[in-house]
Short mmCIF file of C-alpha atoms in Angstrom, two decimals:
data_model
loop_
_atom_site.label_atom_id
_atom_site.label_comp_id
_atom_site.label_asym_id
_atom_site.label_seq_id
_atom_site.Cartn_x
_atom_site.Cartn_y
_atom_site.Cartn_z
CA UNK A 191 93.88 98.07 135.79
CA UNK A 192 95.97 95.08 134.72
CA UNK A 193 99.37 94.91 133.86
CA UNK A 194 100.79 91.88 131.87
CA UNK A 195 104.89 91.84 130.80
CA UNK A 196 106.10 89.27 128.08
CA UNK A 197 109.98 90.34 128.93
CA UNK A 198 111.80 89.94 131.99
CA UNK A 199 112.79 93.32 133.61
CA UNK A 200 116.31 93.10 134.54
CA UNK A 201 117.14 96.12 136.43
CA UNK A 202 115.38 99.47 137.45
CA UNK A 203 115.43 102.23 135.20
CA UNK A 204 115.73 106.27 135.91
CA UNK A 205 113.70 108.79 133.82
CA UNK A 206 117.08 110.52 132.62
CA UNK A 207 115.48 108.58 129.22
CA UNK A 208 116.80 105.94 127.21
CA UNK A 209 119.62 107.64 125.05
CA UNK A 210 123.51 107.07 124.64
CA UNK A 211 122.32 103.20 125.07
CA UNK A 212 121.32 101.93 121.92
CA UNK A 213 124.42 101.88 120.35
CA UNK A 214 126.30 99.74 122.08
CA UNK A 215 123.48 97.47 123.79
CA UNK A 216 120.80 95.25 121.34
CA UNK A 217 117.74 96.70 121.05
CA UNK A 218 114.49 96.27 120.43
CA UNK A 219 111.77 98.18 118.18
CA UNK A 220 108.96 99.62 120.53
CA UNK A 221 105.57 101.03 119.71
CA UNK A 222 102.41 102.04 122.03
CA UNK A 223 99.35 100.55 119.86
CA UNK A 224 95.76 99.37 120.45
CA UNK A 225 94.95 96.18 118.26
CA UNK A 226 91.75 95.93 116.10
CA UNK A 227 90.18 92.64 117.37
CA UNK A 228 90.06 89.17 114.82
CA UNK A 229 86.60 90.35 113.99
CA UNK A 230 87.25 93.34 111.48
CA UNK A 231 90.19 91.74 109.96
CA UNK A 232 88.16 90.60 107.04
CA UNK A 233 86.47 94.33 106.72
CA UNK A 234 89.95 95.80 107.04
CA UNK A 235 90.75 93.27 104.11
CA UNK A 236 88.06 94.33 102.26
CA UNK A 237 88.56 97.91 102.10
CA UNK A 238 92.40 96.90 101.28
CA UNK A 239 90.57 95.10 98.61
CA UNK A 240 88.81 98.36 96.71
CA UNK A 241 91.87 99.75 96.12
CA UNK A 242 94.34 96.63 94.73
CA UNK A 243 93.52 98.29 91.04
CA UNK A 244 95.95 100.91 92.57
CA UNK A 245 99.59 100.60 91.37
CA UNK A 246 102.56 101.06 93.80
CA UNK A 247 100.58 100.17 96.75
CA UNK A 248 102.06 98.21 99.30
CA UNK A 249 99.12 96.63 101.84
CA UNK A 250 99.78 95.90 105.32
CA UNK A 251 98.87 92.98 106.84
CA UNK A 252 95.02 93.02 107.86
CA UNK A 253 95.73 90.54 110.89
CA UNK A 254 98.09 93.26 112.25
CA UNK A 255 95.58 96.14 112.12
CA UNK A 256 96.33 98.47 115.06
CA UNK A 257 96.10 102.07 116.02
CA UNK A 258 99.65 103.81 117.08
CA UNK A 259 99.39 105.58 119.61
CA UNK A 260 103.08 106.62 120.28
CA UNK A 261 106.22 105.12 118.15
CA UNK A 262 109.38 104.99 120.03
CA UNK A 263 112.22 103.45 118.18
CA UNK A 264 114.74 101.20 119.43
CA UNK A 265 114.84 100.65 123.40
CA UNK A 266 118.05 98.35 124.36
CA UNK A 267 116.36 94.97 125.59
CA UNK A 268 117.37 95.08 129.13
CA UNK A 269 115.05 98.56 129.23
CA UNK A 270 111.96 96.68 128.09
CA UNK A 271 110.21 96.36 131.94
CA UNK A 272 111.16 100.05 132.61
CA UNK A 273 109.38 100.87 129.41
CA UNK A 274 106.38 99.32 130.65
CA UNK A 275 106.50 100.41 133.72
CA UNK A 276 106.09 104.02 131.95
CA UNK A 277 103.12 102.61 129.62
CA UNK A 278 101.25 101.42 132.86
CA UNK A 279 101.81 105.09 134.58
CA UNK A 280 100.62 106.61 131.57
CA UNK A 281 97.47 104.34 131.44
CA UNK A 282 96.79 105.30 134.62
CA UNK A 283 97.50 108.92 134.09
CA UNK A 284 94.84 108.99 131.48
CA UNK A 285 92.65 108.02 133.12
CA UNK A 286 90.75 106.59 130.31
CA UNK A 287 87.83 103.62 130.69
CA UNK A 288 87.20 100.77 128.31
CA UNK A 289 85.73 102.05 125.26
CA UNK A 290 83.85 101.60 122.19
CA UNK A 291 85.90 102.83 118.71
CA UNK A 292 84.46 102.71 115.16
CA UNK A 293 86.67 102.74 112.35
CA UNK A 294 85.96 103.98 109.28
CA UNK A 295 86.42 106.67 106.63
CA UNK A 296 89.69 107.29 104.58
CA UNK A 297 92.60 109.45 104.80
CA UNK A 298 96.11 109.92 103.58
CA UNK A 299 99.40 111.25 104.94
CA UNK A 300 100.73 113.77 104.56
CA UNK A 301 97.94 114.76 101.60
CA UNK A 302 95.98 114.02 98.50
CA UNK A 303 98.83 115.53 95.96
CA UNK A 304 101.61 113.53 97.62
CA UNK A 305 100.49 110.17 99.47
CA UNK A 306 102.95 108.29 101.53
CA UNK A 307 99.75 106.19 103.83
CA UNK A 308 96.89 105.65 102.85
CA UNK A 309 95.08 104.73 106.19
CA UNK A 310 91.00 104.18 108.17
CA UNK A 311 89.99 106.52 110.50
CA UNK A 312 88.07 106.09 114.19
CA UNK A 313 84.67 107.45 113.36
CA UNK A 314 83.86 107.47 116.73
CA UNK A 315 86.06 107.10 120.35
CA UNK A 316 88.59 109.55 119.00
CA UNK A 317 88.68 111.39 122.32
CA UNK A 318 89.58 108.44 124.52
CA UNK A 319 92.37 107.70 121.82
CA UNK A 320 93.40 111.59 121.99
CA UNK A 321 93.58 111.28 125.37
CA UNK A 322 95.69 108.13 125.56
CA UNK A 323 98.33 109.50 123.39
CA UNK A 324 98.85 112.59 125.46
CA UNK A 325 99.34 110.71 128.99
CA UNK A 326 101.86 108.34 126.80
CA UNK A 327 103.51 111.72 125.27
CA UNK A 328 103.64 113.48 128.37
CA UNK A 329 104.97 110.39 130.30
CA UNK A 330 107.90 109.05 127.41
CA UNK A 331 108.83 112.44 126.58
CA UNK A 332 109.69 113.08 130.41
CA UNK A 333 111.32 109.47 130.19
CA UNK A 334 113.58 110.82 127.18
CA UNK A 335 111.87 109.85 124.14
CA UNK A 336 111.53 112.38 121.48
CA UNK A 337 108.15 114.31 121.37
CA UNK A 338 106.32 113.31 118.46
CA UNK A 339 106.65 116.23 115.53
CA UNK A 340 103.32 115.89 113.97
CA UNK A 341 99.60 115.85 115.34
CA UNK A 342 98.15 112.78 116.41
CA UNK A 343 95.35 111.37 114.05
CA UNK A 344 94.21 107.55 115.14
CA UNK A 345 94.39 105.92 112.52
CA UNK A 346 95.26 102.56 110.78
CA UNK A 347 97.62 102.03 108.39
CA UNK A 348 96.17 100.46 105.37
CA UNK A 349 98.96 101.01 103.01
CA UNK A 350 102.37 102.90 101.92
CA UNK A 351 102.65 104.45 98.29
CA UNK A 352 105.99 102.84 97.30
CA UNK A 353 105.35 104.96 93.51
CA UNK A 354 102.48 107.80 92.25
CA UNK A 355 101.70 105.23 89.66
CA UNK A 356 97.85 104.24 90.93
CA UNK A 357 97.44 108.00 92.88
CA UNK A 358 94.41 108.91 90.62
CA UNK A 359 92.62 105.54 91.89
CA UNK A 360 93.49 106.33 95.35
CA UNK A 361 92.41 109.99 95.12
CA UNK A 362 88.92 109.01 93.70
CA UNK A 363 88.63 106.40 96.27
CA UNK A 364 89.64 108.58 99.30
CA UNK A 365 87.58 111.91 97.62
CA UNK A 366 84.44 109.67 96.90
CA UNK A 367 84.10 106.89 99.37
CA UNK A 368 83.92 106.62 103.57
CA UNK A 369 83.59 103.05 104.40
CA UNK A 370 82.84 101.79 107.65
CA UNK A 371 84.86 98.80 109.28
CA UNK A 372 83.04 97.78 112.61
CA UNK A 373 82.89 98.75 116.17
CA UNK A 374 84.93 97.11 118.81
CA UNK A 375 85.42 97.36 122.30
CA UNK A 376 89.33 98.89 123.27
CA UNK A 377 90.18 97.45 126.74
CA UNK A 378 94.10 97.52 126.63
CA UNK A 379 96.91 99.57 125.39
CA UNK A 380 100.12 97.01 124.10
CA UNK A 381 103.63 97.73 124.16
CA UNK A 382 104.57 95.95 120.85
CA UNK A 383 107.83 95.02 119.48
CA UNK A 384 108.37 95.30 115.61
CA UNK A 385 110.60 93.13 113.67
CA UNK A 386 111.41 94.08 110.02
CA UNK A 387 112.16 91.23 107.86
CA UNK A 388 111.84 90.61 103.88
CA UNK A 389 108.07 89.71 103.89
CA UNK A 390 107.37 92.94 106.13
CA UNK A 391 107.11 93.70 109.85
CA UNK A 392 106.29 91.01 112.54
CA UNK A 393 104.47 92.22 115.83
CA UNK A 394 105.14 91.06 119.15
CA UNK A 395 103.78 91.63 122.40
CA UNK A 396 105.96 92.88 124.95
CA UNK A 397 103.11 93.91 127.62
CA UNK A 398 99.48 94.97 127.59
CA UNK A 399 98.29 97.57 130.07
CA UNK A 400 94.41 97.26 130.92
CA UNK A 401 92.35 100.52 130.74
#
């Protein structure tokens, strides 16, 4: 299992959590992800294109397509190395070997009556994603992060609904259409930094851990 850290680890950090630091130290917004390869980006964009006439949707950048394994939130800059170490431990504990994931099918959060997020699902390879999430969740809750308050559903966010003008169109496509984007090998998990800008979120890999 290879481990690559893209930021400096300034000091060791005990498992008493990160809370209490964020309000007085520079912080980065982090999440754990599995990124889709470039070979699937055009297919993701094509699915998004079918929703182009659904008013109110704000689409994600297909080049940034990913499955969020766990959102961590703001983490002090100096703790990135310790967080990356925790991710390495979690991936080892999961015992997941490289696997093939097929991305397809559509869904929404929280439900079709009130749509907040439009997403692309995982048709095959769900079980390894769940095992990764369970190991990451256990390790990072022990570290001091809040536990997830919802059931884990591996997915790729396609768009967020800003207003309900195009809800009927979204409902129609989600109910009647089940596109398959393609299959890709999952061989690493990343610790990703998200920076919010006026143009949308920008992502940067902080560390990567091979399966």
